[in-house]
């Protein structure tokens, strides 16, 4: 179901950004180290790595912060429809932020490398589009 990337640790699972599991925080977690991620109940997290000791590395969908957190504080989203809806909401948020920045003159174009990367992460089909005709 998910795209895995090989790791030096055979028990570690690393996911592609565009095809990673998503989880919802069911408990608050206050980080204890700089490389950890604080969670509030209801935070949506893209899980990028899973360690066999029960720690996940993820990125919050609402602000893009990332870090390690205990897996027992989240519940994985298994419904494909919910996952697709979350990606759609994320893309709308990115587009809205781009419009506000452009209106304020801080961003001249909505087609910056960062925006392109965020759009690809939010829309996996974009990765498979090609400009070559006849394929």
Coordinates of C-alpha atoms in Angstrom, one line a residue:
X1 CA 0.0 0.0 0.0
X2 CA 2.8 2.5 0.9
X3 CA 6.1 3.1 -0.9
X4 CA 9.1 2.1 1.3
X5 CA 12.7 3.3 1.0
X6 CA 15.4 1.0 2.1
X7 CA 17.1 1.7 5.4
X8 CA 20.4 0.6 6.9
X9 CA 18.3 -0.8 9.8
X10 CA 16.1 -3.6 8.3
X11 CA 13.5 -3.1 11.0
X12 CA 13.1 0.6 10.2
X13 CA 10.5 1.7 7.7
X14 CA 11.1 4.9 5.7
X15 CA 8.3 6.2 3.5
X16 CA 8.3 8.5 0.5
X17 CA 6.9 11.9 1.3
X18 CA 4.1 11.6 -1.3
X19 CA 3.0 8.2 -0.1
X20 CA 3.4 8.1 3.6
X21 CA 0.9 6.9 6.3
X22 CA -1.0 9.6 8.1
X23 CA -1.9 9.7 11.8
X24 CA -4.0 11.8 14.1
X25 CA -2.7 12.7 17.6
X26 CA -5.0 11.1 20.2
X27 CA -3.0 12.4 23.2
X28 CA -0.9 15.5 23.8
X29 CA 2.9 15.1 23.8
X30 CA 5.4 17.7 24.9
X31 CA 8.8 17.2 23.4
X32 CA 11.7 16.5 25.7
X33 CA 14.5 16.9 23.2
X34 CA 15.1 19.3 20.3
X35 CA 14.6 16.6 17.7
X36 CA 11.2 15.6 19.0
X37 CA 7.8 16.8 17.9
X38 CA 5.2 18.2 20.3
X39 CA 1.6 17.1 19.5
X40 CA -1.8 18.4 20.4
X41 CA -4.9 16.2 20.3
X42 CA -6.2 16.3 16.7
X43 CA -2.9 17.2 15.0
X44 CA -2.6 15.4 11.6
X45 CA 0.9 14.0 11.1
X46 CA 2.5 12.5 8.0
X47 CA 4.6 9.6 9.3
X48 CA 7.9 9.5 7.3
X49 CA 9.8 6.9 9.5
X50 CA 8.8 4.1 11.9
X51 CA 11.4 2.6 14.3
X52 CA 11.0 -0.8 15.8
X53 CA 11.2 0.7 19.3
X54 CA 7.9 2.5 18.8
X55 CA 9.1 5.9 17.8
X56 CA 7.9 7.6 14.6
X57 CA 9.4 10.6 12.7
X58 CA 6.7 12.8 11.2
X59 CA 5.7 16.1 9.9
X60 CA 2.7 18.0 11.0
X61 CA 0.2 18.9 8.3
X62 CA -0.8 22.3 9.7
X63 CA 2.6 24.0 10.2
X64 CA 5.2 21.7 8.6
X65 CA 7.2 21.1 11.8
X66 CA 8.8 17.7 12.1
X67 CA 10.4 15.5 14.7
X68 CA 10.2 12.2 16.6
X69 CA 7.3 11.2 18.8
X70 CA 6.0 8.0 20.5
X71 CA 3.7 6.0 18.3
X72 CA 1.3 5.4 21.2
X73 CA 0.3 9.1 21.0
X74 CA -1.2 8.8 17.5
X75 CA -3.7 6.6 15.7
X76 CA -3.0 5.8 12.0
X77 CA -5.6 6.9 9.4
X78 CA -6.4 3.8 7.4
X79 CA -9.2 5.1 5.2
X80 CA -8.0 6.1 1.7
X81 CA -10.8 8.6 1.3
X82 CA -9.8 10.4 4.5
X83 CA -6.1 10.4 3.4
X84 CA -7.1 11.9 0.0
X85 CA -9.2 14.5 1.7
X86 CA -6.3 15.5 4.0
X87 CA -4.0 15.9 1.0
X88 CA -6.7 18.1 -0.8
X89 CA -7.0 20.3 2.3
X90 CA -3.2 20.6 2.5
X91 CA -3.0 21.7 -1.1
X92 CA -5.7 24.3 -0.5
X93 CA -3.8 25.7 2.5
X94 CA -0.7 25.9 0.4
X95 CA -2.5 27.7 -2.4
X96 CA -4.1 30.1 0.1
X97 CA -0.8 30.9 1.7
X98 CA 0.7 31.5 -1.7
X99 CA -2.1 33.9 -2.7
X100 CA -1.7 35.9 0.5
X101 CA 2.1 36.1 0.1
X102 CA 1.7 37.2 -3.6
X103 CA -0.8 39.8 -2.7
X104 CA 1.5 41.2 0.0
X105 CA 4.4 41.3 -2.5
X106 CA 6.5 38.9 -0.6
X107 CA 6.2 36.3 -3.3
X108 CA 6.4 37.2 -7.0
X109 CA 5.3 33.9 -8.3
X110 CA 3.3 30.9 -7.0
X111 CA 5.7 28.7 -9.0
X112 CA 8.7 28.7 -6.7
X113 CA 10.7 25.5 -6.1
X114 CA 9.3 25.3 -2.6
X115 CA 5.7 25.6 -3.8
X116 CA 6.3 23.1 -6.6
X117 CA 7.7 20.6 -4.0
X118 CA 4.7 21.1 -1.7
X119 CA 2.3 20.7 -4.6
X120 CA 3.9 17.4 -5.6
X121 CA 3.8 16.1 -2.0
X122 CA 0.1 17.1 -1.8
X123 CA -0.8 15.5 -5.2
X124 CA 1.0 12.2 -5.9
X125 CA -0.4 12.1 -9.5
X126 CA 1.7 15.2 -10.2
X127 CA 4.8 13.0 -9.9
X128 CA 3.7 10.9 -12.8
X129 CA 2.9 13.7 -15.2
X130 CA 5.3 14.1 -18.1
X131 CA 5.8 16.8 -20.8
X132 CA 6.9 14.2 -23.3
X133 CA 4.1 13.4 -25.9
X134 CA 3.6 10.0 -27.5
X135 CA 4.2 7.9 -24.3

